[in-house]
mmCIF file of N, CA and C in Angstrom:
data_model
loop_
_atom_site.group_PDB
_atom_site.id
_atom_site.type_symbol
_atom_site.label_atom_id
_atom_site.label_comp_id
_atom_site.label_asym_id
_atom_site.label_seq_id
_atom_site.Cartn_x
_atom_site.Cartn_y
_atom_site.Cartn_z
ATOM 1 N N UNK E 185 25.832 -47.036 -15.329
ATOM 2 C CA UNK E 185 26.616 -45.891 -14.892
ATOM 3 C C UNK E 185 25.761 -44.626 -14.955
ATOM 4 N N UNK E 186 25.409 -43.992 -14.216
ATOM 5 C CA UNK E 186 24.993 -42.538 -13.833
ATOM 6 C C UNK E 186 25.517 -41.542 -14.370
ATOM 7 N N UNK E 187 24.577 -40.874 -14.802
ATOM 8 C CA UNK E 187 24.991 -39.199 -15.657
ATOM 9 C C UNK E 187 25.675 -38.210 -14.668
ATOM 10 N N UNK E 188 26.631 -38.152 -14.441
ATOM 11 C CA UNK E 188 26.755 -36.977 -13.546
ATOM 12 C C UNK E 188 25.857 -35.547 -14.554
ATOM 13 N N UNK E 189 26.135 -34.245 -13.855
ATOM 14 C CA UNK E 189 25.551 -33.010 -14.033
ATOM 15 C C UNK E 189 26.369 -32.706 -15.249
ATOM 16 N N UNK E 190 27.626 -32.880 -14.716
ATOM 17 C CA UNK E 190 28.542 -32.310 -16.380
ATOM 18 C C UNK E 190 28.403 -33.005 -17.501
ATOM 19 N N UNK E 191 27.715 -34.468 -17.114
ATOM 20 C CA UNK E 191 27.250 -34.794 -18.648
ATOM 21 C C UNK E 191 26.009 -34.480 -19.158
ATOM 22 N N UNK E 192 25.162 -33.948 -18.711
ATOM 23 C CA UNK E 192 24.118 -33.545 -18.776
ATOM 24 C C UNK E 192 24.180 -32.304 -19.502
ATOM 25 N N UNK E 193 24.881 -31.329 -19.191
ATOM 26 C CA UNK E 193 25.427 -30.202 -19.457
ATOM 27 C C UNK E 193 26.164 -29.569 -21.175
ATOM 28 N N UNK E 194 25.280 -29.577 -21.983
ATOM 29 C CA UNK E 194 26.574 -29.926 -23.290
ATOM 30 C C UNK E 194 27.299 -28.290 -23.396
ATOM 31 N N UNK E 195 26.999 -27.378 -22.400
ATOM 32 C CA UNK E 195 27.581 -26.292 -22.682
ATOM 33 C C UNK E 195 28.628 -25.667 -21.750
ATOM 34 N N UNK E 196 29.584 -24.788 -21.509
ATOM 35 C CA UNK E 196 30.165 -24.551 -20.787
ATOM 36 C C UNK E 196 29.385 -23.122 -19.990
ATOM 37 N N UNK E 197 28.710 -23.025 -18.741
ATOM 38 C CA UNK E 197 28.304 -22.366 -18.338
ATOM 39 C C UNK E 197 28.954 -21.289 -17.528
ATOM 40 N N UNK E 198 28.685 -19.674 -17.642
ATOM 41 C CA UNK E 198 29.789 -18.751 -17.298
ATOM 42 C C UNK E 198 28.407 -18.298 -16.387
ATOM 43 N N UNK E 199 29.445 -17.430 -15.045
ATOM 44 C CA UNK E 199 29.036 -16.845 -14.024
ATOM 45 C C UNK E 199 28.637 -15.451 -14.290
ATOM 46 N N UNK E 200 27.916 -14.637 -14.478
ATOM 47 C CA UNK E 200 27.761 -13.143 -14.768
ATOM 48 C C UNK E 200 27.498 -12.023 -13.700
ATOM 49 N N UNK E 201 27.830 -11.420 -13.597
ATOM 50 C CA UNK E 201 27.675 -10.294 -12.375
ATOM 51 C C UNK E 201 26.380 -10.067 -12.521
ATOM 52 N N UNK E 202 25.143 -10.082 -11.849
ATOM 53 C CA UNK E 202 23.930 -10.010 -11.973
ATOM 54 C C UNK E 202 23.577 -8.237 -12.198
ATOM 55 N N UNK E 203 24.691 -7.356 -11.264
ATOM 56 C CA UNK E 203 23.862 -6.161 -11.386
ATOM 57 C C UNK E 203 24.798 -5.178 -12.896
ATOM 58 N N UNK E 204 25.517 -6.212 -13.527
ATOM 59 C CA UNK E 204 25.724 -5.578 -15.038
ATOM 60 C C UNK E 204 25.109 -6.513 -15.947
ATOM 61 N N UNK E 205 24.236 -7.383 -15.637
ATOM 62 C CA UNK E 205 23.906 -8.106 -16.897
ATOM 63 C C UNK E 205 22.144 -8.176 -16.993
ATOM 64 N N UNK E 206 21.650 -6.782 -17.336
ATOM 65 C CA UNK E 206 20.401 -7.051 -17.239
ATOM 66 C C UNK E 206 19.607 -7.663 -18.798
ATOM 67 N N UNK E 207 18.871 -8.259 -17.946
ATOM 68 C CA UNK E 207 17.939 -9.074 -19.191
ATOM 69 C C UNK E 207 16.218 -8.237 -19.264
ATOM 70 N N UNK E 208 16.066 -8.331 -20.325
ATOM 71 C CA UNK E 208 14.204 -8.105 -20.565
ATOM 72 C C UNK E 208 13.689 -9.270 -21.493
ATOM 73 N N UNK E 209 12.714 -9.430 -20.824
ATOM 74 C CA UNK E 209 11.788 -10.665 -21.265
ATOM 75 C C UNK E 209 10.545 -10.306 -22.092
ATOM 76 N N UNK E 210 10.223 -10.776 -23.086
ATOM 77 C CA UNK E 210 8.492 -10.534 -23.336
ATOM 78 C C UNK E 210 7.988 -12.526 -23.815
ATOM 79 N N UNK E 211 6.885 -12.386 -23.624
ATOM 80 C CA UNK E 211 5.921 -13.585 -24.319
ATOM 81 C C UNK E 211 5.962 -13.292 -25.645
ATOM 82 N N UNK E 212 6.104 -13.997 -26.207
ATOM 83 C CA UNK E 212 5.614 -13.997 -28.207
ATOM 84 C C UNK E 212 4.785 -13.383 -28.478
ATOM 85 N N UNK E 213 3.967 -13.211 -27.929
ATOM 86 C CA UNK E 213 2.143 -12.882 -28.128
ATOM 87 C C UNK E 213 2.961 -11.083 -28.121
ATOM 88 N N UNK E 214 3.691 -10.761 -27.245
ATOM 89 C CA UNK E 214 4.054 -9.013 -26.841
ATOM 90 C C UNK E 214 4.535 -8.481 -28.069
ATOM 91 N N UNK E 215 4.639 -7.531 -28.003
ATOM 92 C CA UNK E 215 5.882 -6.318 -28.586
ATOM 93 C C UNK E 215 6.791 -6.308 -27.806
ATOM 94 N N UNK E 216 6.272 -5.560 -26.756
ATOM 95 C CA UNK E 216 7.273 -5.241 -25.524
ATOM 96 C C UNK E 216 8.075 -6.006 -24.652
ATOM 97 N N UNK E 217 9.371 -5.738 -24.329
ATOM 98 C CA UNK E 217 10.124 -6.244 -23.263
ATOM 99 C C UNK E 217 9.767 -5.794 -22.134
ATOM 100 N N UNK E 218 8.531 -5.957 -21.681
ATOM 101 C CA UNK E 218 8.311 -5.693 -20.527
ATOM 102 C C UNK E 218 8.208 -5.525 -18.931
ATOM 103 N N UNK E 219 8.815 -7.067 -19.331
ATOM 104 C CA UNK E 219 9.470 -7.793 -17.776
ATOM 105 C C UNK E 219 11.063 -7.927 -17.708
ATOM 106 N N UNK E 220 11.716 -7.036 -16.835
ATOM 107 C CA UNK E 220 13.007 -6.288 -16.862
ATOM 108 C C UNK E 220 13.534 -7.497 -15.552
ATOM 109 N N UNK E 221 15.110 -7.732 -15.411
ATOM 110 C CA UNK E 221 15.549 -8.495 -14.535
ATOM 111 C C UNK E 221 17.042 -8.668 -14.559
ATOM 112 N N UNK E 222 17.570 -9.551 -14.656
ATOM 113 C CA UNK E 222 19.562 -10.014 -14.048
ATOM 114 C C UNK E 222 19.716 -11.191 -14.784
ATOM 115 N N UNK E 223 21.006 -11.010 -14.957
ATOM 116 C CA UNK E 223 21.011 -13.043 -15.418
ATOM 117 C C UNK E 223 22.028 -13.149 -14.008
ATOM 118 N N UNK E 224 22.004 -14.829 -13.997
ATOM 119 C CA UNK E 224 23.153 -15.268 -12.989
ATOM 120 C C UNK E 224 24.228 -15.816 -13.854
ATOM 121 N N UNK E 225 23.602 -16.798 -14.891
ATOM 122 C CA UNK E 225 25.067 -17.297 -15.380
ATOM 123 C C UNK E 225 24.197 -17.708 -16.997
ATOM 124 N N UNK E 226 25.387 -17.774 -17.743
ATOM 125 C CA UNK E 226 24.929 -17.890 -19.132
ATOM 126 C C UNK E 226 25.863 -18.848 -19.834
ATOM 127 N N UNK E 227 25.019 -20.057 -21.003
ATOM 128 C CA UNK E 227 25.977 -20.449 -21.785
ATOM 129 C C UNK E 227 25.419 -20.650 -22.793
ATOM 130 N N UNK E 228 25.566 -20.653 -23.843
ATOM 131 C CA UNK E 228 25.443 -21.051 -25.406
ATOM 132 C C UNK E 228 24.195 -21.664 -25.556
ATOM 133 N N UNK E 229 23.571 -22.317 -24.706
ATOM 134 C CA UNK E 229 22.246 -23.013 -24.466
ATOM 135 C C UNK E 229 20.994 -22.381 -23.435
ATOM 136 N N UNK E 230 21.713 -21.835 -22.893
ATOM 137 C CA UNK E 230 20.782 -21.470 -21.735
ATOM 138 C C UNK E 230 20.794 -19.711 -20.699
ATOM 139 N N UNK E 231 20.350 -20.148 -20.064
ATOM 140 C CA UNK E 231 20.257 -18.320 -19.333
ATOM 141 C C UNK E 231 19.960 -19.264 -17.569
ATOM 142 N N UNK E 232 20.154 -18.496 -16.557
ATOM 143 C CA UNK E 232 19.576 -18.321 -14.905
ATOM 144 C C UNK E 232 19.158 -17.071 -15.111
ATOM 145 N N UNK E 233 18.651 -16.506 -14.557
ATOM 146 C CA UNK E 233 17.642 -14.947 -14.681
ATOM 147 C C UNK E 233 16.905 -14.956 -13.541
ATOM 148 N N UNK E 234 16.959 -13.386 -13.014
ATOM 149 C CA UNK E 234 15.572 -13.328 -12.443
ATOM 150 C C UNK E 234 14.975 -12.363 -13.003
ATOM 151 N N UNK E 235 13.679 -11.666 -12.806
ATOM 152 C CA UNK E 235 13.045 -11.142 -13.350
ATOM 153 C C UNK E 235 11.689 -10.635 -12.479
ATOM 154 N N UNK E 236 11.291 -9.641 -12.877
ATOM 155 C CA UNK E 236 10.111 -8.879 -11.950
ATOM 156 C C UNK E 236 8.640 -9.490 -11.766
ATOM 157 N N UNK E 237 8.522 -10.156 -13.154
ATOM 158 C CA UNK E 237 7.239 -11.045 -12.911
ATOM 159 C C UNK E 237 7.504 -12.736 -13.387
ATOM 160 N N UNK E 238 6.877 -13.952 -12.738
ATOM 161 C CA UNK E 238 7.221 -15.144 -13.110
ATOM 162 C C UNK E 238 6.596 -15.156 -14.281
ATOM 163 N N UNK E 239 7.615 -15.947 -14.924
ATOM 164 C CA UNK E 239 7.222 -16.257 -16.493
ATOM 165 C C UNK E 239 6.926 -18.263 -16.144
ATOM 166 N N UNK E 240 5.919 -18.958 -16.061
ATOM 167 C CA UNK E 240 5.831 -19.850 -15.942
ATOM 168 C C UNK E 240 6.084 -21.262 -16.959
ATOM 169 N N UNK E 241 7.396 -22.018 -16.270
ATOM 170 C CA UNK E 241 7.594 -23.027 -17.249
ATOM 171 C C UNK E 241 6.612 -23.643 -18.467
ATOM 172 N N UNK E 242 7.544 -23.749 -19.365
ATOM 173 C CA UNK E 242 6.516 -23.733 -21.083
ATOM 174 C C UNK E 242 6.313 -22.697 -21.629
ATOM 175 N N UNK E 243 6.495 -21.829 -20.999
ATOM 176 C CA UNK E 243 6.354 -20.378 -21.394
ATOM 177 C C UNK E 243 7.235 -20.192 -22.773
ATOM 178 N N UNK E 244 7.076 -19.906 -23.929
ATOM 179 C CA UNK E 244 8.294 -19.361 -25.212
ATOM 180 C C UNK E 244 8.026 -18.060 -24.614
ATOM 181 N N UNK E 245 9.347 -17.713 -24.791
ATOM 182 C CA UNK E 245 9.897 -16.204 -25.079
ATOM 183 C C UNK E 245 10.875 -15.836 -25.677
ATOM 184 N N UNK E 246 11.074 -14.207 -25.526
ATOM 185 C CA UNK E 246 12.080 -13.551 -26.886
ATOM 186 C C UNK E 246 12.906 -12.924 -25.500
ATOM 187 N N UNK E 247 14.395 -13.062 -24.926
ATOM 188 C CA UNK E 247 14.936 -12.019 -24.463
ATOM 189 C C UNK E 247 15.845 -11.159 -25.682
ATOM 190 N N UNK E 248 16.062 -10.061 -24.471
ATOM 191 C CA UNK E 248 17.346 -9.177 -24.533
ATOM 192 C C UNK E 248 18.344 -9.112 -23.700
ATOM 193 N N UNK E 249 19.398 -9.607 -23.763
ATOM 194 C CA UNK E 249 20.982 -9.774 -22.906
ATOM 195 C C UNK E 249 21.558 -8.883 -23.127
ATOM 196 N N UNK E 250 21.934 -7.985 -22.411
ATOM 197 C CA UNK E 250 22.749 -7.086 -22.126
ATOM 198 C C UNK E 250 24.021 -7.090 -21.846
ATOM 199 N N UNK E 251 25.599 -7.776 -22.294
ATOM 200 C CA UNK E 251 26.579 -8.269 -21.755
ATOM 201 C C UNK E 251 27.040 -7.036 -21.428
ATOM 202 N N UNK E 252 27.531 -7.315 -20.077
ATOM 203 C CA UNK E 252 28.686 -5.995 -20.037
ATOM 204 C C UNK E 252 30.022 -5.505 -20.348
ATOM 205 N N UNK E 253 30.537 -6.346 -21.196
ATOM 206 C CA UNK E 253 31.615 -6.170 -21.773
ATOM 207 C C UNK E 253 31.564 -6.271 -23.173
ATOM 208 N N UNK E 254 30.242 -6.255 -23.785
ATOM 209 C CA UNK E 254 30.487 -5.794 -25.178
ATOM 210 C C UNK E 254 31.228 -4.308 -25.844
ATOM 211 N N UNK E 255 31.537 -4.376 -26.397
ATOM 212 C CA UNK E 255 32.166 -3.146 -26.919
ATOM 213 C C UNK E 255 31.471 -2.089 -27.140
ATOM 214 N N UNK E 256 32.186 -1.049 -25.436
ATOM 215 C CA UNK E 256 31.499 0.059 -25.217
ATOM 216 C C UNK E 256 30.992 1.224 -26.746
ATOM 217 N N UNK E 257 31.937 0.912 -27.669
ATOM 218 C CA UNK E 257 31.708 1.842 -28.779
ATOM 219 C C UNK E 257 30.404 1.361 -29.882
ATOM 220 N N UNK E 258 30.091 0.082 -29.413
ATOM 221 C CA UNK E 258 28.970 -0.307 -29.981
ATOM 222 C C UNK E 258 27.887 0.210 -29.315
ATOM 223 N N UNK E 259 27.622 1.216 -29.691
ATOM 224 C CA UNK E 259 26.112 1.401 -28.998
ATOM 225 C C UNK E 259 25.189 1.207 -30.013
ATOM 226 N N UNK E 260 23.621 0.417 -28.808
ATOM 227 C CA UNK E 260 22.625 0.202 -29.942
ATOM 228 C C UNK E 260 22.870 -1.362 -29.254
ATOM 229 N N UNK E 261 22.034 -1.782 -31.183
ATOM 230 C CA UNK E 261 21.735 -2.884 -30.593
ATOM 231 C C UNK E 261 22.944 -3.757 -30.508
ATOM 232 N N UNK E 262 24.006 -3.684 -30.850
ATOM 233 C CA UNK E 262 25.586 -4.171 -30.846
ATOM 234 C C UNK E 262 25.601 -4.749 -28.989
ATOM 235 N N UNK E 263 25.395 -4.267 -28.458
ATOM 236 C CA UNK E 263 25.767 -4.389 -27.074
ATOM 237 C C UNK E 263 24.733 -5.470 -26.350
ATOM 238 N N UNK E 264 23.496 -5.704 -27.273
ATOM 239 C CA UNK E 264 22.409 -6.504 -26.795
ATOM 240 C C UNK E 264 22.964 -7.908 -27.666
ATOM 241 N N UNK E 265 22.145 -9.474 -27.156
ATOM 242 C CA UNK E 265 22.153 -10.929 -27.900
ATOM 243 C C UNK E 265 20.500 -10.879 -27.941
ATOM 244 N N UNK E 266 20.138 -10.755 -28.837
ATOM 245 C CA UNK E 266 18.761 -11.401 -28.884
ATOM 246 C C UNK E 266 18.694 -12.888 -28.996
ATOM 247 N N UNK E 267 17.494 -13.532 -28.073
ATOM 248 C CA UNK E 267 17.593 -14.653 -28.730
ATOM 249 C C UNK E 267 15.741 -15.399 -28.298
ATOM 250 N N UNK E 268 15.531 -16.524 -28.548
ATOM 251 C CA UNK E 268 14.469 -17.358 -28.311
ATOM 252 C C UNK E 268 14.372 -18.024 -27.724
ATOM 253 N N UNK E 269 13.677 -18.055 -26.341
ATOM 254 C CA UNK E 269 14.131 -19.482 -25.577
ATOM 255 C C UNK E 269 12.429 -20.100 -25.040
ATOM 256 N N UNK E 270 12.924 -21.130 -24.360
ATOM 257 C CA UNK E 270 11.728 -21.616 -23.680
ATOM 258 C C UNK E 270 12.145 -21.479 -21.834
ATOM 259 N N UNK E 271 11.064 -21.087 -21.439
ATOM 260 C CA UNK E 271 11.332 -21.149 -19.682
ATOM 261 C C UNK E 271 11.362 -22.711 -19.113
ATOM 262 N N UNK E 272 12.108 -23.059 -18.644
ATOM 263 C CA UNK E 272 12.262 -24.768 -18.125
ATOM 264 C C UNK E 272 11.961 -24.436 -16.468
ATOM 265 N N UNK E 273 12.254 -23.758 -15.914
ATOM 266 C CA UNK E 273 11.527 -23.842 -14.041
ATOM 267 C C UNK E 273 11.684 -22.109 -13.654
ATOM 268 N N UNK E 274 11.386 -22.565 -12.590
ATOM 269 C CA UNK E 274 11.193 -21.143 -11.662
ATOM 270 C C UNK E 274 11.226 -21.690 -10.176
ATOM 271 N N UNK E 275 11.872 -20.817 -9.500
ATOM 272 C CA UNK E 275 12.116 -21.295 -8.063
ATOM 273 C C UNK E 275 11.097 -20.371 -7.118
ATOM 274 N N UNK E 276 10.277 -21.303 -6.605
ATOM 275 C CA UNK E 276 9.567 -20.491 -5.467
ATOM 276 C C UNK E 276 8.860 -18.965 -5.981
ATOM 277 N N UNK E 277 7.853 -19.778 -6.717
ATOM 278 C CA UNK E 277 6.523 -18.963 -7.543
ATOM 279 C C UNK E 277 6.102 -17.878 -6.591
ATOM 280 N N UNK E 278 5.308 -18.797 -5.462
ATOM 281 C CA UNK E 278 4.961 -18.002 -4.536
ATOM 282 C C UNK E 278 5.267 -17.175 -3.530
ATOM 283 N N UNK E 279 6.831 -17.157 -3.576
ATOM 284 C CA UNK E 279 7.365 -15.913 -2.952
ATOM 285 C C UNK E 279 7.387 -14.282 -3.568
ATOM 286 N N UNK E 280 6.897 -13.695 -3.091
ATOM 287 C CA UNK E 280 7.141 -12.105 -3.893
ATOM 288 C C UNK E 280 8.308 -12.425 -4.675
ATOM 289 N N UNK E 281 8.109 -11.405 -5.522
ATOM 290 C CA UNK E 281 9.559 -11.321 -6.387
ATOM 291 C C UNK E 281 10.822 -10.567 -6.042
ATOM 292 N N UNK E 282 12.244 -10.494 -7.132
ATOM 293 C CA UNK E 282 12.101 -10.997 -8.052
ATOM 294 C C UNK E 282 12.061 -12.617 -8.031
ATOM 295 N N UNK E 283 11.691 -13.021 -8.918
ATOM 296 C CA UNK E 283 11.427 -14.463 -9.441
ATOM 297 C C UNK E 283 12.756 -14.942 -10.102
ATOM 298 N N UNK E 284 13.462 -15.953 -9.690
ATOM 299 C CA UNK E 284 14.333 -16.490 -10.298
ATOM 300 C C UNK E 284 13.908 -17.818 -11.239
ATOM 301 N N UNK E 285 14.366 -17.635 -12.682
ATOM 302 C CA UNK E 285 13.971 -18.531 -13.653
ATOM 303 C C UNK E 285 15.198 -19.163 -14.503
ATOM 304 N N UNK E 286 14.952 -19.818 -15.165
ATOM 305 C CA UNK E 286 16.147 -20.652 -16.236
ATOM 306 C C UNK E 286 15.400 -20.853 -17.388
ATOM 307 N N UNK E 287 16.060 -20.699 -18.566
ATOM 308 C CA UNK E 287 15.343 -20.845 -20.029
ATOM 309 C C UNK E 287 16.218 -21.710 -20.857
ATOM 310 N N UNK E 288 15.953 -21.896 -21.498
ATOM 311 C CA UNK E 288 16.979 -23.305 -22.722
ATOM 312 C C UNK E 288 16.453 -22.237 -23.938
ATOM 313 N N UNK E 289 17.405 -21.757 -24.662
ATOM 314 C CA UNK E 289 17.449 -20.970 -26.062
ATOM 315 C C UNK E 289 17.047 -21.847 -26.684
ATOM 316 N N UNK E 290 16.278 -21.788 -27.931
ATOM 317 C CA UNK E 290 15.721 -22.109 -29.653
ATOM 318 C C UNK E 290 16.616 -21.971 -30.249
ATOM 319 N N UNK E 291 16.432 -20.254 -30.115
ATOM 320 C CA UNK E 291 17.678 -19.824 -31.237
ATOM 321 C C UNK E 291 17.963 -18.682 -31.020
ATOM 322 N N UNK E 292 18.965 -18.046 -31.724
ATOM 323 C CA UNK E 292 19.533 -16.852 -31.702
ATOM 324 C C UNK E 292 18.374 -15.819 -33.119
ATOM 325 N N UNK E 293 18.442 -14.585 -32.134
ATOM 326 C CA UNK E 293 17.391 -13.922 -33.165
ATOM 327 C C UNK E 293 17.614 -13.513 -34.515
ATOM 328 N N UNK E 294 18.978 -12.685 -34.194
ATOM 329 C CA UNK E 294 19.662 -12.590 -35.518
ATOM 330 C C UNK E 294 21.184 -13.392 -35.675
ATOM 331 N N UNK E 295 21.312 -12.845 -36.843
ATOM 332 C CA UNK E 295 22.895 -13.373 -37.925
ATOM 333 C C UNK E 295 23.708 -12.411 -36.767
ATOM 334 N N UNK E 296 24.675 -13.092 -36.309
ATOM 335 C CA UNK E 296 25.704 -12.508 -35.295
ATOM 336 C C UNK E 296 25.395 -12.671 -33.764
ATOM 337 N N UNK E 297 24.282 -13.072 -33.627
ATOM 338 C CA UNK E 297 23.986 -12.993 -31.780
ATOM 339 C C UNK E 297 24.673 -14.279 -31.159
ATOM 340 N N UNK E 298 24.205 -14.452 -31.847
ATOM 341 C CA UNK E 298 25.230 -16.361 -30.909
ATOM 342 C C UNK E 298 26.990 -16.174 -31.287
ATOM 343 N N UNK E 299 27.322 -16.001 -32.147
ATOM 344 C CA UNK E 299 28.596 -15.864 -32.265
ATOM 345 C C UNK E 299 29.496 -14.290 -31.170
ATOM 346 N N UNK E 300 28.748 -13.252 -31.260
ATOM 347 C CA UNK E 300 29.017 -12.183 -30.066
ATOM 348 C C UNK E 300 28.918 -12.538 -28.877
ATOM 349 N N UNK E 301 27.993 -13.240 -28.370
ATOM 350 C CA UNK E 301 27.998 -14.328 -27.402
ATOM 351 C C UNK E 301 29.227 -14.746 -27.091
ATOM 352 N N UNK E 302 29.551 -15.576 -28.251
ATOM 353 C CA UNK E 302 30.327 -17.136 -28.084
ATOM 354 C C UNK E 302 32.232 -16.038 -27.897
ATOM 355 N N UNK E 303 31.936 -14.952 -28.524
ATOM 356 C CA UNK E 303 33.219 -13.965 -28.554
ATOM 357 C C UNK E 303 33.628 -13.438 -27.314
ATOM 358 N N UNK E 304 32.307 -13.377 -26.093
ATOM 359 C CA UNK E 304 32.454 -12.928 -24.910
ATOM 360 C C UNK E 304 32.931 -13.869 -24.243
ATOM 361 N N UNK E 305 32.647 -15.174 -24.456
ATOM 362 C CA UNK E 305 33.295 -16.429 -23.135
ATOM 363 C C UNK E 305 34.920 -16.306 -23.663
ATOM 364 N N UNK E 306 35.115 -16.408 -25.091
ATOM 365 C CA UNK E 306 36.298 -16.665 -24.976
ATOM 366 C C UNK E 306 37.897 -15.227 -24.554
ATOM 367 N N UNK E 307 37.052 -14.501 -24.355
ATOM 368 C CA UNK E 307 37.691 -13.257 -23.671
ATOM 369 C C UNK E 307 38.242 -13.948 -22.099
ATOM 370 N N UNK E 308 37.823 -14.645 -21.597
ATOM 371 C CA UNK E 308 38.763 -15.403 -20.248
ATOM 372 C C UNK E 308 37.714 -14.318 -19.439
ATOM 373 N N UNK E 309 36.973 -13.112 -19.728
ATOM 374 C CA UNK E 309 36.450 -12.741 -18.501
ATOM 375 C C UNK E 309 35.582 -13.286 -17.403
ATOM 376 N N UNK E 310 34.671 -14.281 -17.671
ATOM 377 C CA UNK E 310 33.864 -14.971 -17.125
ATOM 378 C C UNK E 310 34.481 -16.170 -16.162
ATOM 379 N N UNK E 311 34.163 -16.194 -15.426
ATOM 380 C CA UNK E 311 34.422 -17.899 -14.734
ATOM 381 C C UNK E 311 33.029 -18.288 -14.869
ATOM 382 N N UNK E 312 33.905 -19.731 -14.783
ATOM 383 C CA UNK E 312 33.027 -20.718 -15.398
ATOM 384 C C UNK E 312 32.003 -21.030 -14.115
ATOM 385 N N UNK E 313 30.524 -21.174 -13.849
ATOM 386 C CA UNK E 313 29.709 -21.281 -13.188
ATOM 387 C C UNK E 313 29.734 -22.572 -12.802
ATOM 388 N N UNK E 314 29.646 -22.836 -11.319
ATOM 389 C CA UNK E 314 29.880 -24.370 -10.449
ATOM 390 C C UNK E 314 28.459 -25.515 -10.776
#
């Protein structure tokens, strides 16, 4: 019997408005979030993103998620998820950018990022990504 996609899938993946959900990327090796971009859809495991320069699969990195419905009175870093991921593909390298990519999270950076996360899906705002 064959895996469909949803078994493959152990997370529930949400749709994000790309031009309120900006992401910044750096390599481990950086300080800086230097490479600025969108997510498409997000879940507990993973990110879609694009971004200004390709970050090439295998790549570790550190983002910053920007949800847009965190709580406007949180300003700072309240409104950001840090977390750790690895880059798994990139679509069509060689087209100018932006570069659309997908990452599989490590981990969450700090105590509270995955759970603020996990507080935003269950708000019903998101639909769930096809």
């Amino acid at each position: 019997m064959g895996m469909n996609a949803s078994d493959r899938r152990r997370f529930a993946r949400f749709q994000l408005e790309p031009m309120y959900t900006p992401v910044a990327v750096r390599q481990l090796e950086s300080e800086v979030f230097e490479n600025e971009g969108h997510a498409y859809d997000i879940s507990e495991g993973g990110i879609r993103f694009e971004a200004e320069r390709p970050v090439p699969p295998g790549t570790k990195i550190a983002m910053q998620i920007t949800l847009p419905n965190l709580d406007a009175r949180d300003i700072g870093p309240g409104r950001s998820v840090f977390v750790f991921a690895n880059v798994v593909w990139i679509e069509d390298e060689d087209v100018p950018g932006p570069y659309k990519m997908a990452a599989v999270f490590t981990h969450f950076a700090r105590a509270g990022d995955r759970e603020r996360l996990l507080r935003q899906f269950a708000t019903g705002r998101y639909r769930a990504a096809a």
